[in-house]
Amino acid sequence: MEIAFLLVAIAVTVLTVTAIAGRIGIAAPIPLILVGWVGSYLPGVPTIHLEPEVVLLGLLPPLLYAAALSTSLVDFNANRRPILLLSVGLVAFTTVGVAVVVHEILPEVGWAAAFAIGAVVAPPDAVAATAIGRRIGLPRRIVTILEGESLLNDATALVALRTAIAAAGTAGAMAPAWEVGLDFALAAGGGLVVGIAGFLLVAKMRKHVTDPVLDTGISLVVPFATFIAAEEIHASGVVAVVVAGLLLGHKAPILQTAQSRIAERMNWRTLAFMLENTVFLLIGLQAHWLVDDVRASTLPTGTIVGVCLATLVAVVVLRMAWVFPVRYLLIRPGPDPATGRRPPASYTFLIGWAGMRGVVTLAAAFIIPDTVPHREVLLMIAFTVVAGTLLLQGLSLGWLARRLNVPAPDPMDDALARATLLQQASKASHKVLAELKADDPYGVADLIRQRIEQRNFAAWERLGTTAGEESPAALYARVREEMIKAERRRVLEIRSTGSVPSEVVSDVLAMLDIEESMLDAAEQERADVEAERVRRPVGQACDHLLSTPLADPAGELECGACLAIGSRWVALRMCLACGEIGCCDSSPNRHASAHFHESTHPVMRSVEPGEDWRWCFVHHLTA
């Protein structure tokens, strides 16, 4: 009962602190560590020792797998050079640098133990990077690089730690560099093979599994199975889990049913949310007993404080010393495809500053054998680096990003890209619809075309409509949500009579929930777009867009054709060939499209306030 009560108390604390942090606009890891730190000194709170096996086998595989599933393999591959430079090169560089600093202050620990603590504090944490980076709105490319680095650097650090511990057991004789490199290559290569094998096995199974519950159950087994299989052959379980997660996430639209993908996504989001936030609370709960152990140390307090602070400074400085000299390799010399501009040096600075450590560092420290001299001080070094980087860098990262004018992802760019992508998808679906030769006496094809148009119009309307007027999509959402509430009330009334089987009632309620959730998501997107009015180049280009420069309207911003017939418009577009202004396709009369079909002028632009994107009617592309 005591253990059960403790687990429930931890869960309730995590949920409460996370909710409060979200309301006041700060990343959850920082207050969770502080609450855990304070809680470790409260009477009645039991002493919790975070065992390495619990973290490395119980927490690390699912956290890595959840992060890998949501990571774009395309983006990961596009940034593989900086990711490898950080996850392998920087970890090795930091391990050596910290070893020199620790050995200089505490020569009695020996070189093997110094290298061990260097490997422990070298890898930044995937959970911390993702949780803080996304929360403060870092550019997506920076988040991708940090996330990719954090997914792989644990493998490098654990191989280095294993080598250092082995040396500590053999009178401190360190293995030569080539042997360490070979050990890492074998561990990474073995993990790659196991990860690919796990992916192929699960992919084959999923071809025969359509039950979402069974499919999600398989997904829950994958990270543990691949991790254990890799470790059994002395390969890297971290690499195996990451590879399997990246491939399965990339192929999910092909291998899984829609229901399975939705179920898996929601389950892993919930698991990752609880595990990653629990991890930060547990880090803080280690503070009390770690401090007590250090007090019993034979080393002077000044020396202990000095080596802890020196190591904290070293991991920050060494990361900066690595990223700036290799900036040419970290940042592509050409323009970034996502923005059309060359990434500035401020991106490199943020990558260097975002080196928060997490639970893997603390867990790896506990692997250091008890026979190592001053082990309690080495554990305190690890705790200082974890807490210090999360508090120092985690709290200041958002402020620095704002001071450096680093732009967060723009909801307007996302909305424009989403509308264009839906238009391209519709183009492909219309082609399939035209090729189907089935008899259609009921007008099904026209109904399908109408629904596709409504979906696309709603996406375009989120970009902007006439100021002060509710768009058709927003009006539809508001009215339909009120109708759904009435439908749900009636279904619940019927349920209370017991005249309809409960399974049928549940199915109907689920249908209403799905529709309402889609309306809620669309409304949130509209709110995000409305709150952000920064414009930057986005999308692809074609010959028409490249040869048609942006031009401003010369006359009144109105649709003359609509005024002539007494109609209203939703949003206005202007032909960049002749200057004709017409209403968009969401408007009842679609005069902009009609102008294109009459004149064949290919490019128009939006003339809504603050909008300057262009659209090619021929290629269905935006710029």
XYZ file of C-alpha atoms in Angstrom:
623
model
C 0.000 0.000 0.000
C 2.876 2.383 0.754
C 4.351 1.819 -2.722
C 0.951 2.189 -4.385
C 0.287 5.403 -2.464
C 3.719 6.753 -3.456
C 3.101 6.030 -7.151
C -0.298 7.724 -7.038
C 1.193 10.714 -5.203
C 3.924 11.029 -7.845
C 1.349 10.882 -10.655
C -0.899 13.483 -9.018
C 2.068 15.782 -8.371
C 3.234 15.471 -11.976
C -0.205 16.280 -13.349
C -0.729 19.211 -10.987
C 2.670 20.832 -11.542
C 2.490 20.323 -15.304
C -0.967 21.909 -15.473
C 0.160 24.917 -13.419
C 3.320 25.303 -15.521
C 1.230 25.314 -18.694
C -1.041 28.024 -17.306
C 1.815 30.342 -16.365
C 3.671 29.645 -19.617
C 6.871 27.883 -18.523
C 8.295 24.501 -19.488
C 7.252 21.748 -17.057
C 10.700 20.135 -16.452
C 12.004 23.090 -14.445
C 9.216 23.380 -11.818
C 9.053 19.588 -11.561
C 12.733 19.406 -10.605
C 12.295 22.220 -8.082
C 9.202 20.582 -6.561
C 11.046 17.271 -6.322
C 14.064 18.986 -4.774
C 11.918 20.650 -2.101
C 9.848 17.496 -1.624
C 12.931 15.402 -0.876
C 13.420 17.439 2.329
C 9.808 17.260 3.505
C 9.007 14.939 6.411
C 7.036 11.912 5.374
C 8.432 11.810 1.829
C 10.376 8.544 1.532
C 13.932 8.455 0.217
C 13.888 7.374 -3.433
C 17.012 5.921 -5.028
C 16.762 6.003 -8.813
C 18.248 2.637 -9.786
C 20.041 2.555 -13.161
C 18.200 -0.582 -14.277
C 14.839 1.152 -13.797
C 15.900 4.060 -16.010
C 17.972 2.301 -18.665
C 15.529 -0.577 -19.178
C 12.212 0.689 -17.830
C 12.154 4.379 -18.826
C 14.709 4.947 -21.589
C 13.331 2.547 -24.268
C 9.724 3.842 -24.230
C 10.848 7.476 -24.077
C 13.247 7.041 -27.002
C 10.653 5.078 -28.976
C 7.941 7.688 -28.438
C 10.316 10.443 -29.566
C 11.460 8.418 -32.592
C 7.878 7.663 -33.678
C 7.071 11.378 -33.821
C 10.366 12.352 -35.491
C 10.280 12.838 -39.250
C 12.675 10.422 -40.941
C 12.866 12.842 -43.865
C 13.941 15.723 -41.599
C 16.279 13.412 -39.682
C 17.979 12.343 -42.897
C 18.196 15.926 -44.169
C 20.034 16.918 -40.963
C 22.090 13.751 -40.514
C 25.423 15.595 -40.746
C 24.864 17.964 -37.800
C 23.112 15.197 -35.860
C 26.108 12.867 -36.202
C 28.573 15.656 -35.439
C 26.729 16.357 -32.206
C 25.735 12.840 -31.157
C 29.160 11.288 -31.790
C 31.776 14.017 -32.191
C 30.551 16.347 -29.457
C 29.973 13.516 -26.966
C 33.557 12.312 -27.438
C 34.872 15.881 -27.238
C 32.909 16.593 -24.043
C 33.932 13.277 -22.470
C 37.624 14.064 -22.918
C 37.275 17.709 -21.881
C 35.375 16.943 -18.682
C 37.798 14.129 -17.843
C 40.688 16.589 -17.987
C 38.860 19.107 -15.763
C 37.836 16.509 -13.152
C 41.266 14.855 -13.062
C 42.916 18.245 -12.662
C 40.822 19.043 -9.565
C 40.542 15.469 -8.192
C 43.645 13.593 -9.361
C 43.018 10.883 -6.767
C 39.998 9.543 -8.674
C 42.229 8.394 -11.544
C 41.860 8.800 -15.287
C 39.415 5.924 -15.727
C 36.909 7.412 -13.271
C 37.441 10.886 -14.763
C 36.591 9.548 -18.218
C 33.602 7.717 -16.744
C 32.075 10.889 -15.303
C 32.918 12.664 -18.563
C 30.894 10.091 -20.479
C 28.073 10.364 -17.930
C 27.575 14.128 -18.321
C 28.304 14.296 -22.060
C 24.900 13.461 -23.652
C 22.069 16.016 -23.614
C 18.635 14.564 -22.985
C 16.026 13.887 -25.691
C 13.140 14.575 -23.330
C 14.541 17.890 -22.105
C 15.404 19.098 -25.606
C 11.988 18.245 -27.012
C 9.938 19.419 -24.035
C 11.677 22.780 -23.706
C 12.480 23.388 -27.394
C 8.919 22.879 -28.605
C 7.394 24.655 -25.611
C 9.266 27.925 -26.215
C 8.817 27.759 -29.997
C 12.313 27.204 -31.370
C 12.603 26.926 -35.169
C 11.759 23.432 -36.356
C 15.205 22.799 -37.825
C 16.861 23.501 -34.480
C 14.389 21.208 -32.696
C 14.989 18.473 -35.294
C 18.764 18.675 -34.821
C 18.493 18.681 -31.024
C 16.012 15.830 -31.046
C 18.093 13.757 -33.475
C 21.226 14.393 -31.429
C 19.493 13.347 -28.229
C 18.148 10.153 -29.786
C 21.629 8.873 -30.676
C 24.104 10.426 -28.263
C 23.181 8.075 -25.420
C 24.685 5.213 -27.437
C 28.027 7.033 -27.742
C 28.059 7.962 -24.066
C 27.153 4.472 -22.813
C 29.869 2.850 -24.941
C 32.421 5.334 -23.585
C 31.156 4.749 -20.040
C 31.409 0.978 -20.431
C 35.000 1.328 -21.657
C 35.944 3.627 -18.774
C 34.391 1.326 -16.162
C 36.230 -1.645 -17.637
C 39.451 0.343 -17.365
C 38.669 1.237 -13.765
C 38.509 -2.482 -12.991
C 41.916 -3.101 -14.548
C 44.052 -0.683 -12.581
C 42.924 2.267 -14.700
C 44.545 1.211 -17.960
C 42.494 2.987 -20.660
C 41.908 1.198 -23.934
C 43.486 2.771 -27.037
C 41.351 5.112 -29.110
C 41.065 2.685 -32.016
C 39.679 0.000 -29.712
C 37.071 2.378 -28.290
C 36.128 3.413 -31.821
C 35.811 -0.213 -32.908
C 33.660 -0.981 -29.864
C 31.372 1.918 -30.732
C 31.159 0.882 -34.401
C 30.218 -2.679 -33.449
C 27.647 -1.491 -30.901
C 26.087 0.998 -33.319
C 26.184 -1.440 -36.239
C 24.630 -4.205 -34.171
C 21.934 -1.835 -32.927
C 21.218 -0.780 -36.509
C 20.803 -4.403 -37.596
C 18.517 -5.238 -34.654
C 16.452 -2.102 -35.230
C 15.958 -2.902 -38.923
C 15.127 -6.517 -38.101
C 12.575 -5.382 -35.521
C 11.026 -3.035 -38.062
C 10.765 -5.753 -40.725
C 9.212 -8.206 -38.259
C 6.613 -5.730 -36.989
C 5.885 -4.526 -40.531
C 5.163 -8.088 -41.609
C 2.911 -8.638 -38.595
C 0.975 -5.439 -39.193
C -0.023 -6.561 -42.673
C -2.211 -9.153 -40.957
C -3.390 -7.043 -37.977
C -6.364 -4.702 -38.348
C -7.538 -4.565 -34.727
C -6.349 -1.194 -33.296
C -6.087 -2.609 -29.760
C -3.906 -5.520 -30.866
C -1.805 -3.220 -33.053
C -1.219 -0.818 -30.165
C -0.297 -3.769 -27.937
C 2.376 -4.765 -30.457
C 3.651 -1.192 -30.456
C 4.046 -1.228 -26.664
C 6.283 -4.307 -26.877
C 8.575 -3.050 -29.660
C 10.897 -0.702 -27.677
C 11.557 -3.223 -24.910
C 11.990 -6.163 -27.282
C 14.442 -4.360 -29.568
C 16.387 -2.920 -26.630
C 16.751 -6.312 -24.931
C 17.628 -8.114 -28.171
C 20.364 -5.614 -28.963
C 21.837 -5.646 -25.463
C 21.864 -9.461 -25.471
C 24.306 -9.437 -28.402
C 26.312 -6.591 -26.790
C 25.027 -4.055 -29.308
C 23.461 -0.672 -28.611
C 19.884 -0.991 -27.423
C 19.504 2.774 -27.834
C 20.314 2.645 -31.551
C 18.026 -0.372 -32.030
C 15.043 1.383 -30.423
C 15.628 4.618 -32.331
C 16.008 2.892 -35.713
C 12.894 0.765 -35.185
C 10.886 3.808 -34.059
C 12.008 6.011 -36.951
C 11.201 3.374 -39.587
C 7.875 2.321 -38.085
C 6.788 5.934 -37.682
C 7.764 6.703 -41.279
C 5.933 3.683 -42.692
C 2.882 3.918 -40.411
C 0.611 5.440 -43.114
C 1.260 2.350 -45.242
C 1.436 -0.398 -42.620
C -1.369 0.573 -40.235
C -5.050 1.308 -40.519
C -6.294 4.817 -39.744
C -7.798 3.658 -36.437
C -4.542 1.952 -35.441
C -2.523 5.073 -36.178
C -4.866 7.251 -34.121
C -4.872 4.791 -31.205
C -1.087 4.371 -31.260
C -0.475 8.112 -31.471
C -2.742 8.917 -28.531
C -1.427 6.072 -26.374
C 2.202 6.993 -26.912
C 1.516 10.685 -26.365
C -0.050 9.845 -23.006
C 2.712 7.430 -21.984
C 5.463 9.818 -23.023
C 3.775 12.698 -21.204
C 3.566 10.786 -17.929
C 7.004 9.152 -18.145
C 8.992 12.205 -19.199
C 7.450 14.459 -16.554
C 7.799 11.782 -13.876
C 11.481 11.569 -14.784
C 12.068 15.240 -13.949
C 10.252 14.906 -10.622
C 12.387 11.868 -9.764
C 15.544 13.819 -10.584
C 14.613 16.424 -7.987
C 13.749 13.746 -5.405
C 17.374 12.520 -5.470
C 18.686 15.763 -3.987
C 18.384 14.990 -0.275
C 20.222 11.677 -0.098
C 22.873 12.800 -2.593
C 23.685 15.798 -0.391
C 23.779 13.578 2.707
C 26.254 11.195 1.053
C 28.494 14.071 -0.016
C 28.537 15.440 3.519
C 30.114 12.183 4.640
C 32.896 12.530 2.057
C 36.497 12.964 3.187
C 37.077 15.685 0.595
C 36.877 19.352 1.627
C 33.547 21.026 0.906
C 35.279 23.689 -1.176
C 36.833 21.057 -3.420
C 33.488 19.292 -3.929
C 31.689 22.538 -4.770
C 34.550 23.541 -7.038
C 34.609 20.333 -9.069
C 30.808 20.336 -9.426
C 30.678 23.919 -10.656
C 33.749 23.453 -12.854
C 32.130 20.458 -14.548
C 28.904 22.380 -15.085
C 30.807 25.243 -16.683
C 32.869 22.784 -18.727
C 29.891 21.048 -20.349
C 28.446 24.435 -21.356
C 31.725 25.882 -22.632
C 32.842 22.699 -24.407
C 29.565 22.544 -26.327
C 29.984 26.128 -27.485
C 33.617 25.466 -28.337
C 32.497 22.566 -30.538
C 29.489 23.998 -32.399
C 30.986 27.297 -33.528
C 34.210 25.980 -35.165
C 32.168 23.397 -37.050
C 29.378 25.830 -37.936
C 30.017 25.348 -41.648
C 29.280 21.650 -41.158
C 26.334 22.197 -38.823
C 24.536 24.785 -40.956
C 24.143 24.263 -44.683
C 25.902 27.083 -46.591
C 22.903 27.477 -48.910
C 19.419 28.807 -48.074
C 17.227 26.692 -45.824
C 14.429 25.154 -47.935
C 11.879 25.861 -45.196
C 12.488 29.626 -45.098
C 14.394 30.435 -48.279
C 17.092 32.169 -46.226
C 20.524 31.292 -44.913
C 20.327 30.280 -41.225
C 22.046 32.952 -39.117
C 24.744 32.426 -36.504
C 22.080 32.798 -33.808
C 20.820 29.320 -34.758
C 24.251 27.921 -33.956
C 24.309 29.726 -30.631
C 20.918 28.293 -29.651
C 22.033 24.782 -30.635
C 25.069 25.290 -28.423
C 23.060 26.677 -25.526
C 20.342 23.990 -25.665
C 22.473 21.279 -24.062
C 20.172 20.324 -21.191
C 21.010 17.047 -19.461
C 18.403 14.666 -18.083
C 17.674 11.382 -16.395
C 20.072 9.309 -18.521
C 22.983 11.278 -17.101
C 21.848 10.623 -13.542
C 21.104 6.953 -14.195
C 24.429 6.394 -15.943
C 26.236 7.888 -12.935
C 24.791 5.149 -10.708
C 26.434 2.541 -12.952
C 29.844 3.691 -11.716
C 31.018 0.926 -9.314
C 31.133 1.485 -5.556
C 34.862 0.697 -5.620
C 35.653 3.907 -7.532
C 37.203 6.508 -5.195
C 34.881 9.354 -4.159
C 31.911 7.879 -6.017
C 29.535 10.044 -3.993
C 31.218 13.163 -5.382
C 30.930 11.841 -8.936
C 27.201 11.305 -8.365
C 26.870 14.879 -7.081
C 28.701 16.116 -10.181
C 26.133 14.362 -12.360
C 23.230 15.804 -10.348
C 24.719 19.306 -10.490
C 25.096 19.123 -14.271
C 21.526 17.858 -14.746
C 19.897 20.389 -12.434
C 22.223 23.201 -13.459
C 21.734 22.852 -17.212
C 17.974 22.470 -16.896
C 17.674 25.518 -14.640
C 20.333 27.716 -16.268
C 19.817 26.875 -19.923
C 16.210 25.729 -19.767
C 15.025 28.956 -18.111
C 17.056 31.261 -20.350
C 16.634 29.515 -23.712
C 13.310 31.153 -24.568
C 14.545 34.582 -23.467
C 17.686 34.222 -25.590
C 15.650 33.114 -28.610
C 13.527 36.253 -28.311
C 16.530 38.523 -27.765
C 18.230 37.075 -30.841
C 15.025 37.521 -32.870
C 14.963 33.859 -33.817
C 11.529 33.289 -35.361
C 9.268 30.580 -34.022
C 7.295 28.440 -36.495
C 4.694 30.708 -38.109
C 1.102 29.418 -37.965
C 0.333 31.422 -41.118
C 3.055 29.591 -43.024
C 1.708 26.292 -41.708
C -1.852 27.191 -42.698
C -0.756 28.166 -46.207
C 1.310 24.994 -46.617
C -1.585 22.892 -45.287
C -4.070 24.445 -47.700
C -1.700 23.937 -50.635
C -1.032 20.333 -49.656
C -4.756 19.606 -49.406
C -5.212 21.171 -52.840
C -2.526 18.884 -54.272
C -4.136 15.866 -52.598
C -7.516 16.869 -54.015
C -6.012 17.094 -57.477
C -4.865 13.469 -57.188
C -8.229 12.327 -55.807
C -10.165 14.062 -58.601
C -7.987 12.231 -61.119
C -8.891 8.882 -59.523
C -12.561 9.857 -59.403
C -12.510 10.694 -63.101
C -10.901 7.337 -63.947
C -13.539 5.309 -62.098
C -16.148 4.170 -64.614
C -18.810 3.039 -62.157
C -22.451 3.924 -62.771
C -23.531 6.839 -60.617
C -27.320 7.303 -60.797
C -27.371 8.913 -57.328
C -24.891 11.756 -57.905
C -22.317 10.308 -55.499
C -19.391 11.733 -57.469
C -20.811 15.252 -57.232
C -21.348 14.803 -53.498
C -17.723 13.670 -53.050
C -16.441 16.649 -55.042
C -18.551 18.989 -52.927
C -17.197 17.592 -49.657
C -13.608 17.834 -50.891
C -14.205 21.444 -51.912
C -15.674 22.273 -48.520
C -12.649 20.780 -46.792
C -10.257 22.765 -48.991
C -12.218 25.994 -48.648
C -12.092 25.681 -44.861
C -8.289 25.343 -45.032
C -7.945 28.460 -47.209
C -10.340 30.451 -45.036
C -8.102 29.961 -42.008
C -5.517 32.156 -43.725
C -7.770 35.178 -43.493
C -11.098 36.582 -44.585
C -12.698 40.002 -44.657
C -11.829 41.796 -41.426
C -14.541 41.641 -38.786
C -16.564 38.980 -40.606
C -16.984 35.349 -39.679
C -15.803 32.987 -42.416
C -18.156 30.286 -43.717
C -15.978 27.596 -42.136
C -15.988 29.341 -38.745
C -19.757 29.807 -38.957
C -20.173 26.141 -39.864
C -18.014 25.060 -36.907
C -19.925 27.240 -34.437
C -23.337 26.077 -35.613
C -22.329 22.430 -35.919
C -20.827 22.359 -32.398
C -24.140 23.580 -30.951
C -25.962 20.915 -32.956
C -23.583 18.200 -31.716
C -24.267 19.239 -28.124
C -27.988 18.848 -28.740
C -27.443 15.482 -30.429
C -25.323 14.268 -27.512
C -27.950 15.366 -24.978
C -30.639 13.450 -26.835
C -28.483 10.320 -27.122
C -27.793 10.448 -23.379
C -31.502 10.815 -22.675
C -32.201 7.702 -24.744
C -29.325 5.878 -23.012
C -30.907 6.526 -19.620
C -34.085 4.706 -20.717
C -32.169 1.508 -21.432
C -34.086 0.987 -24.692
C -30.956 0.921 -26.891
C -27.999 -1.443 -26.384
C -25.087 0.257 -24.636
C -22.663 -0.758 -27.412
C -24.767 1.091 -29.976
C -24.952 4.169 -27.766
C -21.166 4.109 -27.315
C -20.622 3.893 -31.068
C -22.871 6.899 -31.725
C -21.207 8.945 -28.979
C -17.797 8.060 -30.412
C -18.894 9.304 -33.849
C -19.990 12.611 -32.333
C -16.713 12.867 -30.365
C -14.620 12.390 -33.508
C -16.520 15.079 -35.406
C -16.344 17.501 -32.480
C -12.622 16.904 -32.011
C -12.031 17.779 -35.688
C -13.987 21.016 -35.252
C -12.014 21.835 -32.080
C -8.695 21.251 -33.867
C -9.736 23.512 -36.734
C -10.849 26.219 -34.312
C -7.518 26.057 -32.450
C -5.678 26.393 -35.748
C -7.758 29.446 -36.670
C -6.954 30.991 -33.276
C -3.215 30.359 -33.743
C -3.280 31.907 -37.200
C -5.197 34.935 -35.957
C -2.665 35.488 -33.164
C 0.316 35.408 -35.519
C 0.543 37.749 -38.488
C 4.209 37.431 -39.489
C 4.726 36.528 -43.151
C 7.708 34.733 -44.628
C 8.289 32.976 -47.967
C 6.795 29.512 -47.958
C 5.945 26.733 -50.371
C 7.333 25.685 -53.730
C 7.828 27.602 -56.936
C 6.997 26.976 -60.579
C 7.828 28.840 -63.782
C 4.668 30.936 -63.500
C 5.380 31.979 -59.909
C 9.043 32.685 -60.624
C 8.204 34.868 -63.614
C 5.342 36.759 -61.920
C 6.520 39.292 -59.325
C 4.310 40.515 -56.512
C 2.257 43.625 -57.331
C 0.027 45.770 -55.149
C -3.585 46.589 -56.054
C -4.133 49.952 -57.690
C -7.855 50.469 -57.076
C -10.474 49.714 -54.460
C -10.284 46.382 -52.650
C -13.614 44.999 -53.769
C -15.047 42.397 -56.093
C -16.773 44.388 -58.804
C -18.615 41.343 -60.125
C -20.097 40.656 -56.681
C -21.170 44.302 -56.290
C -22.828 44.218 -59.682
C -25.135 41.369 -58.655
C -25.537 42.381 -55.023
C -23.556 39.425 -53.624
C -21.031 39.211 -50.753
C -17.557 37.794 -50.813
C -15.431 35.910 -48.245
C -11.909 36.957 -49.309
C -10.399 38.816 -52.258
C -7.772 37.758 -54.802
C -6.065 39.806 -57.534
C -4.828 38.642 -60.944
C -1.167 39.604 -61.257
C -1.384 39.788 -65.045
C -4.187 42.359 -65.412
C -5.006 43.518 -61.876
C -8.560 42.152 -61.867
C -9.874 41.648 -58.306
C -12.298 38.805 -57.663
C -13.697 36.773 -54.800
C -12.139 33.509 -53.627
C -13.584 30.030 -54.100
C -15.132 30.081 -50.617
C -17.339 32.929 -51.858
C -20.671 32.033 -53.462
C -19.694 33.130 -56.990
C -15.926 32.293 -57.195
C -15.124 35.199 -59.477
C -11.318 34.819 -59.149
C -11.450 31.281 -60.524
C -13.921 32.358 -63.197
C -11.479 35.082 -64.273
C -8.713 32.506 -64.661
C -10.870 30.241 -66.815
C -11.815 33.198 -69.018
C -8.364 34.809 -69.304
C -5.984 31.857 -68.546
C -3.849 34.288 -66.490
C -2.104 31.758 -64.217
C -1.085 33.674 -61.065
C -3.132 35.599 -58.535
C -2.340 36.961 -55.088
C -4.258 37.482 -51.880
C -5.098 41.115 -51.192
C -6.451 40.522 -47.706
C -4.804 42.765 -45.062
C -1.316 41.511 -44.190
C -1.283 38.728 -46.795
C 1.057 38.622 -49.791
C 1.089 34.979 -50.903
C 0.653 34.093 -54.565
C -1.145 31.130 -56.114
C -0.616 29.395 -59.452
C -3.866 28.066 -60.931
C -1.952 25.808 -63.329
C 0.328 23.997 -60.892
C -1.653 24.493 -57.651
C 1.384 25.897 -55.846
C 1.852 28.826 -53.484
C 4.708 31.240 -52.965
